[in-house]
PDB file of C-alpha atoms in Angstrom:
ATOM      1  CA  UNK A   1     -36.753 -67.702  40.352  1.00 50.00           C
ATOM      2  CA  UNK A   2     -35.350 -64.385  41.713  1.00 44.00           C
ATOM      3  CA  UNK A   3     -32.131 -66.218  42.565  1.00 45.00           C
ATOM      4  CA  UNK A   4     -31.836 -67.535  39.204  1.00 46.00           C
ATOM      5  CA  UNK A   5     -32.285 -64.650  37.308  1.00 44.00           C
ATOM      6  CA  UNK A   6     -29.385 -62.842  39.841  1.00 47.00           C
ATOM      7  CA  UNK A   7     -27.326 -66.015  39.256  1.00 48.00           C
ATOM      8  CA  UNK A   8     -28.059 -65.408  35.590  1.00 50.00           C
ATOM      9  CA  UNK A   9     -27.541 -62.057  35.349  1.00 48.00           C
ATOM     10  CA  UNK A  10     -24.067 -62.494  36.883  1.00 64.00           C
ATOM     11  CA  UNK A  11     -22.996 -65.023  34.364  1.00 62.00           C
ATOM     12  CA  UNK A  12     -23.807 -62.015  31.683  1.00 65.00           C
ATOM     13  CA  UNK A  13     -22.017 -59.450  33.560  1.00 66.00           C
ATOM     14  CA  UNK A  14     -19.128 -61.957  34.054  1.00 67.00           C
ATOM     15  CA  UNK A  15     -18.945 -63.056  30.600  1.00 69.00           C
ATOM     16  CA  UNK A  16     -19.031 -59.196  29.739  1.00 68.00           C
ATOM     17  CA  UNK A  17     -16.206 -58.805  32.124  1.00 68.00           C
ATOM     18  CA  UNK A  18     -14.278 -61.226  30.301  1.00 69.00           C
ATOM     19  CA  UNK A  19     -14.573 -59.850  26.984  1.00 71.00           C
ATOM     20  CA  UNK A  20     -13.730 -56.749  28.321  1.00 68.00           C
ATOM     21  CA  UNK A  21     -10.895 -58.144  29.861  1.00 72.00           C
ATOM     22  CA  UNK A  22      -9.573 -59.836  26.599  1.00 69.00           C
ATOM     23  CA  UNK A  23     -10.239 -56.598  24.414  1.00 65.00           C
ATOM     24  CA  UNK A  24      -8.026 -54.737  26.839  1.00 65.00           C
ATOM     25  CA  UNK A  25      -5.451 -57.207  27.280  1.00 74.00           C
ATOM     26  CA  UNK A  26      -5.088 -57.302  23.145  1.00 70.00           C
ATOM     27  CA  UNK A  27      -5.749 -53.564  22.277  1.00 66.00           C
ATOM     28  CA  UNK A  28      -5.265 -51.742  26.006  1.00 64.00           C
ATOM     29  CA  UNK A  29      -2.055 -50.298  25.089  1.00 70.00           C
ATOM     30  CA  UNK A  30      -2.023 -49.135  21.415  1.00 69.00           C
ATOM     31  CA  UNK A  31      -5.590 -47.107  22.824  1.00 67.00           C
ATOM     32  CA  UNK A  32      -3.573 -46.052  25.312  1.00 64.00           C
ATOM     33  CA  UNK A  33      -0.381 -44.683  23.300  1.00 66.00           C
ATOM     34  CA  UNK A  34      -2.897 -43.228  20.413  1.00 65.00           C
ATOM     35  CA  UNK A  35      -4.924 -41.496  23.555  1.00 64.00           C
ATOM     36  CA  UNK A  36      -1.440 -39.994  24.473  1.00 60.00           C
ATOM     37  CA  UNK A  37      -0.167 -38.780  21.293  1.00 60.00           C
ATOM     38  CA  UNK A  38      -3.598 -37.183  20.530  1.00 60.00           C
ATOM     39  CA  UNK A  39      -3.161 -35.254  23.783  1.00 54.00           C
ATOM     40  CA  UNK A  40       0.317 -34.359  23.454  1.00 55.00           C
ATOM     41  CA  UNK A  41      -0.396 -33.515  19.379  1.00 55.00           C
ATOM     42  CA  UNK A  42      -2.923 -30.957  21.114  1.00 54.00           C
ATOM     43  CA  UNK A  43      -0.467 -29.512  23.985  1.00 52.00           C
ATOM     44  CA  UNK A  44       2.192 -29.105  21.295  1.00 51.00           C
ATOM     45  CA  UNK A  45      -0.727 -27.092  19.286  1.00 48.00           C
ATOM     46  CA  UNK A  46      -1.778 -25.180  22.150  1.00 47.00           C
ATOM     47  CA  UNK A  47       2.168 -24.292  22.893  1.00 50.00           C
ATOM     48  CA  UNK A  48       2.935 -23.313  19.059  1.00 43.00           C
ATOM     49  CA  UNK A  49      -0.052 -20.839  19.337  1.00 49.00           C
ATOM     50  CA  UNK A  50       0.829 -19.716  22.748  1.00 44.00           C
ATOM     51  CA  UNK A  51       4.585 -18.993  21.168  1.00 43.00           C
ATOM     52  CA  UNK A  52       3.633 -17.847  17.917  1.00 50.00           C
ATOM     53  CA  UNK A  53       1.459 -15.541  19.612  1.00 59.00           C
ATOM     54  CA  UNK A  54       4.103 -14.604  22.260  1.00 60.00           C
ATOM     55  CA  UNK A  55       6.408 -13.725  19.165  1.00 59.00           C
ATOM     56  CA  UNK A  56       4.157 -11.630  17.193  1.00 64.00           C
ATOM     57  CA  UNK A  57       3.763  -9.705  20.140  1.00 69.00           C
ATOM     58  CA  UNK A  58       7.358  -8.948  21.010  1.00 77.00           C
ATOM     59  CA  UNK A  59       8.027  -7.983  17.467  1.00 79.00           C
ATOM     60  CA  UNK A  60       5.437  -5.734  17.478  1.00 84.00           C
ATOM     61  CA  UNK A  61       6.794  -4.111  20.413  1.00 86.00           C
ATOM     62  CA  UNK A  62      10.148  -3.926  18.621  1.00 87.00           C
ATOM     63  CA  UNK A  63       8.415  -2.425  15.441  1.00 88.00           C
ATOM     64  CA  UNK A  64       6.943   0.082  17.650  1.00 91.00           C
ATOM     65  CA  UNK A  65      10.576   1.298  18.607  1.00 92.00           C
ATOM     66  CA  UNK A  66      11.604   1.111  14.988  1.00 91.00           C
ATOM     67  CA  UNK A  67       8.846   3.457  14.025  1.00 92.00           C
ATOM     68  CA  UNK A  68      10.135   5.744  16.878  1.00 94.00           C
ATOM     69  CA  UNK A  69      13.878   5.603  15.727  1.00 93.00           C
ATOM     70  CA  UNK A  70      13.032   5.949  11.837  1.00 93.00           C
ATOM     71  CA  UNK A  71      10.460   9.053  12.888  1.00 92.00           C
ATOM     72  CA  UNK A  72      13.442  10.540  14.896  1.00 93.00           C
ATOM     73  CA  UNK A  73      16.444  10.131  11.825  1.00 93.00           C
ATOM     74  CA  UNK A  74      18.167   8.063  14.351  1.00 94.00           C
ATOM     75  CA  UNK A  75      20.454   6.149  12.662  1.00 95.00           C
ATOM     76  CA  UNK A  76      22.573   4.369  15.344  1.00 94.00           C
ATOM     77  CA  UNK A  77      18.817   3.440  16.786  1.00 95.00           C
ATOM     78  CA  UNK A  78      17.091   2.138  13.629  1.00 95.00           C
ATOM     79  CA  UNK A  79      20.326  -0.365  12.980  1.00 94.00           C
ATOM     80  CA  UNK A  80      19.891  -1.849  16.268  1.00 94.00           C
ATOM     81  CA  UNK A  81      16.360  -2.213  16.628  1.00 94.00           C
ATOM     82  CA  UNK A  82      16.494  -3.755  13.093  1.00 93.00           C
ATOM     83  CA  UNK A  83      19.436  -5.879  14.027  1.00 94.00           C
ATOM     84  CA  UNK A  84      17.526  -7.332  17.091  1.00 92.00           C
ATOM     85  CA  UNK A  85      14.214  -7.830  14.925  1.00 89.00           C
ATOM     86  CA  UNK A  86      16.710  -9.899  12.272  1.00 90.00           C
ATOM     87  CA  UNK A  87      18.011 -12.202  14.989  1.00 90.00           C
ATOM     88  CA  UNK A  88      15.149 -12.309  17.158  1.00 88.00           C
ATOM     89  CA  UNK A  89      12.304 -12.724  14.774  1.00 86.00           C
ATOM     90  CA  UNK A  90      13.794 -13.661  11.309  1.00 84.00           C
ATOM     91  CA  UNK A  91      10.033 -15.292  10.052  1.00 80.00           C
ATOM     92  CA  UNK A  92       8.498 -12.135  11.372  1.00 84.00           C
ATOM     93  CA  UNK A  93       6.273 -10.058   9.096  1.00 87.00           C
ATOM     94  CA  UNK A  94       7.027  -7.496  11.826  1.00 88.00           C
ATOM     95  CA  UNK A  95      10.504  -7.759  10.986  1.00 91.00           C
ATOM     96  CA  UNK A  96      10.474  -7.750   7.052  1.00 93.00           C
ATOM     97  CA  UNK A  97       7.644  -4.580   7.161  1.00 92.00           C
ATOM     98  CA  UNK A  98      11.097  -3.124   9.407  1.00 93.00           C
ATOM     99  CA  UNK A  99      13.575  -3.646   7.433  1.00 95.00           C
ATOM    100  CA  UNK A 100      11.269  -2.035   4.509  1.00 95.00           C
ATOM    101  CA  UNK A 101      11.152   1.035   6.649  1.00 94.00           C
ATOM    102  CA  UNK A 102      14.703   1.259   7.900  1.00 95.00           C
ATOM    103  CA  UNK A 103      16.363   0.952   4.814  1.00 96.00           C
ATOM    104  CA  UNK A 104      14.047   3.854   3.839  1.00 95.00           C
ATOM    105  CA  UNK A 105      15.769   6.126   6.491  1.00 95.00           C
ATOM    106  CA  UNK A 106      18.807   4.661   5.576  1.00 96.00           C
ATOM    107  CA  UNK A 107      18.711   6.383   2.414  1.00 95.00           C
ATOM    108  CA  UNK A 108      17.508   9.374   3.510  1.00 94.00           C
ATOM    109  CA  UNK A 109      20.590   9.481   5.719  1.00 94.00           C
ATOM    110  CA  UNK A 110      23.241   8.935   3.044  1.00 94.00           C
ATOM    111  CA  UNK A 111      23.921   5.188   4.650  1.00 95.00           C
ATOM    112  CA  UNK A 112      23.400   3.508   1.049  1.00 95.00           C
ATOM    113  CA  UNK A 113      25.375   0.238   2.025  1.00 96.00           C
ATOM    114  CA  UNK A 114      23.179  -0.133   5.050  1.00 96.00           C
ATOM    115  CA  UNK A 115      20.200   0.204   3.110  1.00 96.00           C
ATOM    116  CA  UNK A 116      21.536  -2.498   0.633  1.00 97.00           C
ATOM    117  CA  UNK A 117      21.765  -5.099   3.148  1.00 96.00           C
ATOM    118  CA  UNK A 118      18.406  -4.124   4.524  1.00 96.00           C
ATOM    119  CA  UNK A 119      16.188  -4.849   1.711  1.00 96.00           C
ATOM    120  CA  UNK A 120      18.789  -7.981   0.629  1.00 97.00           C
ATOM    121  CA  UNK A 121      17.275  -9.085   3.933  1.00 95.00           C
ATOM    122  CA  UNK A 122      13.751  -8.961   3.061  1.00 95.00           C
ATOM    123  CA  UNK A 123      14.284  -9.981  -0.781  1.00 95.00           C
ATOM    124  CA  UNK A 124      16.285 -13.030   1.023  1.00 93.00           C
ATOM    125  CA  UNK A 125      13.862 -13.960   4.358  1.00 90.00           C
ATOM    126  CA  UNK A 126      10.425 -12.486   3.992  1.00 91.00           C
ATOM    127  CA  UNK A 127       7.611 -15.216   3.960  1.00 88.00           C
ATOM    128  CA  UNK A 128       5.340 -12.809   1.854  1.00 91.00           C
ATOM    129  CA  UNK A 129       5.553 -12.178  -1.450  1.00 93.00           C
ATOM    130  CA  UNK A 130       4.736  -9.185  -1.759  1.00 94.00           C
ATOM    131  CA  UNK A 131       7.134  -7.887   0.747  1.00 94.00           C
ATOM    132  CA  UNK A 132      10.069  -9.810  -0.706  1.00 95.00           C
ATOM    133  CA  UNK A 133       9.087  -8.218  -4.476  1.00 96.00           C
ATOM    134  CA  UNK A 134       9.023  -4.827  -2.882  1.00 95.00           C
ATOM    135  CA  UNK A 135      12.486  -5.175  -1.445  1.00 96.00           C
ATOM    136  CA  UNK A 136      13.626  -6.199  -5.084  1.00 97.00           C
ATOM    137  CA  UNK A 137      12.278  -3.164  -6.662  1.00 96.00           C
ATOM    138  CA  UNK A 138      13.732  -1.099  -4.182  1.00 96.00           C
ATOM    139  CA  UNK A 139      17.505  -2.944  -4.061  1.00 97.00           C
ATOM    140  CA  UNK A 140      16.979  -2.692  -7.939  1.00 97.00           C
ATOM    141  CA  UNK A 141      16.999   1.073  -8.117  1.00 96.00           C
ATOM    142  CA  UNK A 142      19.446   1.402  -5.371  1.00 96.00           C
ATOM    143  CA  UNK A 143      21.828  -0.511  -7.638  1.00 97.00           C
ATOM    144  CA  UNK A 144      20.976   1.181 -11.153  1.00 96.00           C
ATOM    145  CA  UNK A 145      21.694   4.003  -9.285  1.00 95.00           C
ATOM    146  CA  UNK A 146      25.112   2.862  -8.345  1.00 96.00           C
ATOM    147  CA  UNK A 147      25.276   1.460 -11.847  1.00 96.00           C
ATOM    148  CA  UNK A 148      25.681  -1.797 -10.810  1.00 97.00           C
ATOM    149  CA  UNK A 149      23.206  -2.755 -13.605  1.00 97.00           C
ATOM    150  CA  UNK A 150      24.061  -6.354 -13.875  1.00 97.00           C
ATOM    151  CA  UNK A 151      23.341  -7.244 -10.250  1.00 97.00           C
ATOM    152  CA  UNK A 152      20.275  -4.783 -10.687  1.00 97.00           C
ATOM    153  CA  UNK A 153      18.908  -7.258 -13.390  1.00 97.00           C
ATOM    154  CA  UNK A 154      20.044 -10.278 -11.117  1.00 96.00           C
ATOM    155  CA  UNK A 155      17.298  -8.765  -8.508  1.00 96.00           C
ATOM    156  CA  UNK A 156      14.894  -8.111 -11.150  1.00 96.00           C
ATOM    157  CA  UNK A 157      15.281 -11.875 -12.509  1.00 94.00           C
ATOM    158  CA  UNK A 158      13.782 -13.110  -9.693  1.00 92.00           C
ATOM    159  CA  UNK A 159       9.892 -14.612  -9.868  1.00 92.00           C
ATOM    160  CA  UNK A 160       7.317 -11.708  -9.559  1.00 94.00           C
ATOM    161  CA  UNK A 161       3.728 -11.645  -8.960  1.00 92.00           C
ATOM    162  CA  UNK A 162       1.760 -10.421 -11.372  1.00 92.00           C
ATOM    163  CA  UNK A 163       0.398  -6.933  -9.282  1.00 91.00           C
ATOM    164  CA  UNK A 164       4.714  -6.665  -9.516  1.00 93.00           C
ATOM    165  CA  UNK A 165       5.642  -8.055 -12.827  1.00 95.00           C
ATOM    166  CA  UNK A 166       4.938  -5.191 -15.028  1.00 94.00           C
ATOM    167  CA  UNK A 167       6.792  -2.414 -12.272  1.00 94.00           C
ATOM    168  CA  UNK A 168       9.792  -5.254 -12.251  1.00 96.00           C
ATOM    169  CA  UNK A 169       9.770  -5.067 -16.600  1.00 96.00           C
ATOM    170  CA  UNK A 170       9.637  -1.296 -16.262  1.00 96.00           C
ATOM    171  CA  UNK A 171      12.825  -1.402 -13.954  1.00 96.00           C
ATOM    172  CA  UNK A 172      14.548  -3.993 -16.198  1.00 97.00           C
ATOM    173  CA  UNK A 173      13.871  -1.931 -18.903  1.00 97.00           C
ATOM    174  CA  UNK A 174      15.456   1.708 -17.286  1.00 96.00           C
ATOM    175  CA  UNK A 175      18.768  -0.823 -16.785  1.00 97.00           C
ATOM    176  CA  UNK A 176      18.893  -2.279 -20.234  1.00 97.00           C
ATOM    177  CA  UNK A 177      18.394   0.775 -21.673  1.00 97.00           C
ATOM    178  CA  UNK A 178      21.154   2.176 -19.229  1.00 97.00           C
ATOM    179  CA  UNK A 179      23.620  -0.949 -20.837  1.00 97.00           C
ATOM    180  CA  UNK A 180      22.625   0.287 -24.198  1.00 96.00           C
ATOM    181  CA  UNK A 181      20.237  -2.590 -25.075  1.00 97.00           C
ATOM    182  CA  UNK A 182      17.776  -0.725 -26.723  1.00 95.00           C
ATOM    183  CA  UNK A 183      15.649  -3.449 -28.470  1.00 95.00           C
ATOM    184  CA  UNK A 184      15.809  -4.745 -25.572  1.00 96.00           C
ATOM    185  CA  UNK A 185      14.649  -2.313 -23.300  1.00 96.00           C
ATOM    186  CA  UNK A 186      11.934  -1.626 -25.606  1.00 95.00           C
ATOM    187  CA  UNK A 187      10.168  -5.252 -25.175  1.00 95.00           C
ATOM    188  CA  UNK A 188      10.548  -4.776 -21.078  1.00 96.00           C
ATOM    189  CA  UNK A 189       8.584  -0.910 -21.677  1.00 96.00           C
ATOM    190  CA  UNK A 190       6.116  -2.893 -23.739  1.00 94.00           C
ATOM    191  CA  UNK A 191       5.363  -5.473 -20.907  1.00 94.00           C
ATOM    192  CA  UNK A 192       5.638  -2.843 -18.500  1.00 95.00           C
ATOM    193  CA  UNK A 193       2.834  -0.491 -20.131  1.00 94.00           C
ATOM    194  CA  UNK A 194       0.589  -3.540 -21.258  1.00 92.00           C
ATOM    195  CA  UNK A 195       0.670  -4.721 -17.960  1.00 92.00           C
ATOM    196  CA  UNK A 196      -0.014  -1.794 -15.689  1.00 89.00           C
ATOM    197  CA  UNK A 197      -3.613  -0.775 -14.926  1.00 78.00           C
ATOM    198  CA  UNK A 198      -5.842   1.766 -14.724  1.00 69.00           C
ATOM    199  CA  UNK A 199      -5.020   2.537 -10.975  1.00 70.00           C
ATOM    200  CA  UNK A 200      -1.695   2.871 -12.087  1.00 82.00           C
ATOM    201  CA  UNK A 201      -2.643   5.385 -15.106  1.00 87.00           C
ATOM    202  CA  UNK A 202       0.711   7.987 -13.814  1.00 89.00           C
ATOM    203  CA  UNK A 203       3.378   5.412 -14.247  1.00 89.00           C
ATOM    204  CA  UNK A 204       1.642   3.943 -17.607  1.00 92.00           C
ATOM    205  CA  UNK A 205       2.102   7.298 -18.915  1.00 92.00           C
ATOM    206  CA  UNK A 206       5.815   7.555 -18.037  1.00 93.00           C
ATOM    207  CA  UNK A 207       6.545   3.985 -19.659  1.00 94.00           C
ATOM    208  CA  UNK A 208       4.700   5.481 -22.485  1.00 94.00           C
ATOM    209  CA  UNK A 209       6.670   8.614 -22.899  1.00 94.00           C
ATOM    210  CA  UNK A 210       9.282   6.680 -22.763  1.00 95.00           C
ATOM    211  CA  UNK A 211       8.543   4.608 -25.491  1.00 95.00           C
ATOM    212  CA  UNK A 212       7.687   7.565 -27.351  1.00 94.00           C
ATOM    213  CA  UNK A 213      11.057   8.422 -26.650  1.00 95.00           C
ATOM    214  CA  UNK A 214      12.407   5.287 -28.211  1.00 94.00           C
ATOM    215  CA  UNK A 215      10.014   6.022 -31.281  1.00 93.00           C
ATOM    216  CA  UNK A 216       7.732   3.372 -30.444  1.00 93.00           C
ATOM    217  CA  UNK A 217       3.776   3.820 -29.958  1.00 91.00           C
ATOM    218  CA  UNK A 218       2.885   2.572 -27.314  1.00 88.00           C
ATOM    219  CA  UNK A 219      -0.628   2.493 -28.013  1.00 83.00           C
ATOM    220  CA  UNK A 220      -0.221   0.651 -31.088  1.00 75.00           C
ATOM    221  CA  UNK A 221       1.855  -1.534 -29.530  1.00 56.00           C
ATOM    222  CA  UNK A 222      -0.733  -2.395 -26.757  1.00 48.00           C
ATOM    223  CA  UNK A 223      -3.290  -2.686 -29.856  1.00 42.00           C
ATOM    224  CA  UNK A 224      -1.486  -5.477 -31.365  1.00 45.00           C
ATOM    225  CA  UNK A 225      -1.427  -7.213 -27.851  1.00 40.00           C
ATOM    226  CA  UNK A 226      -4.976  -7.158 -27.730  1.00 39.00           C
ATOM    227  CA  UNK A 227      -5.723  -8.230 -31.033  1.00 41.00           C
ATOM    228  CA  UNK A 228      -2.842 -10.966 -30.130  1.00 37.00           C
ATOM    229  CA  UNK A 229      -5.514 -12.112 -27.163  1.00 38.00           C
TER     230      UNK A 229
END
């Protein structure tokens, strides 16, 4: 009996064999190519980490020196540094939040072209939004400024979010009131002051003066607004 059952149990373990056999023979290599693709999906994960990782922490270094140069009024220093960040780390938020800050030293120092192409940068290449509307506002009063007032309203055309729309309306409103646009200008003030908040109470009071100014209420203006709502 014993020698049955063993003689039995190999004809199991044989047939078993067999199927195993035929599943590999049929399905042996796609498991094997999926098997490899999820490990190299993983190692390619694992490496954009390691690099993106690596990167953040070289341009952090560089925005270190940046702080240092733009600190010390040193031109020649702050172009550089920001001119390695720019080639080196172009989807940086490193590098954007640096350009920001040399183009503020760049005005301070008198180099207004500079400073032009800095924040063009960041209006151009920053991934966040609220970087790239910051640089707009800022390129935008460079330029009305200059009185370049038609590519100040080509910055200000650009999409806004809304914690920026109503400080982009303002701006667009200083220009077109600067071109002689009055009517205008006026609608842009009236976004401008309906829009801003309470945390923003100082500069709703300037957009309101200078409605006033226009001889427009601003309050009644904001009343209609709400009834509009």
């Amino acid at each position: 009996h014993r020698i049955m059952a063993t003689q039995h149990l190999d004809l199991e373990e044989q047939e078993q064999l067999a199927q195993l056999k035929h599943f590999w023979n049929r399905w042996g290599n796609l498991i094997t190519w999926a098997l490899i693709a999820v490990l190299v999906a993983f190692a390619a994960w694992n490496g954009w980490n390691f690099w993106q990782q690596r990167q953040a922490v070289q341009a952090a270094a560089l925005y270190d020196q940046m702080e240092a140069a733009t600190q010390a009024g040193d031109v020649e220093r702050t172009t550089r540094v920001l001119a390695d960040m720019q080639a080196s780390y172009p989807g940086a938020e490193y590098a954007a939040q640096a350009a920001l800050l040399a183009a503020k030293t760049l005005v301070e120092k008198e180099k207004t072209a500079e400073a032009k192409a800095a924040l063009a940068w960041v209006a151009e290449k920053a991934a966040d939004s609220g970087l790239q509307a910051t640089a707009r506002l800022r390129l935008a009063s460079l330029l009305y400024a200059d009185k370049a007032y038609d590519e100040a309203l080509q910055q200000l055309s650009a999409r806004f979010d809304p914690a920026f729309a109503p400080l982009a309306a303002a701006r667009r409103g200083d220009v077109l009131l600067a071109q002689g646009k009055k009517d205008l200008a006026i609608a842009e003030y009236g976004k401008a002051y309906q829009g801003l908040s309470q945390e923003r109470a100082e500069y709703r009071r300037l957009v309101g003066i200078k409605l006033t100014a226009l001889g427009i209420d601003p309050e009644a203006g904001a009343a209609k607004s709400g009834e509009a709502k």
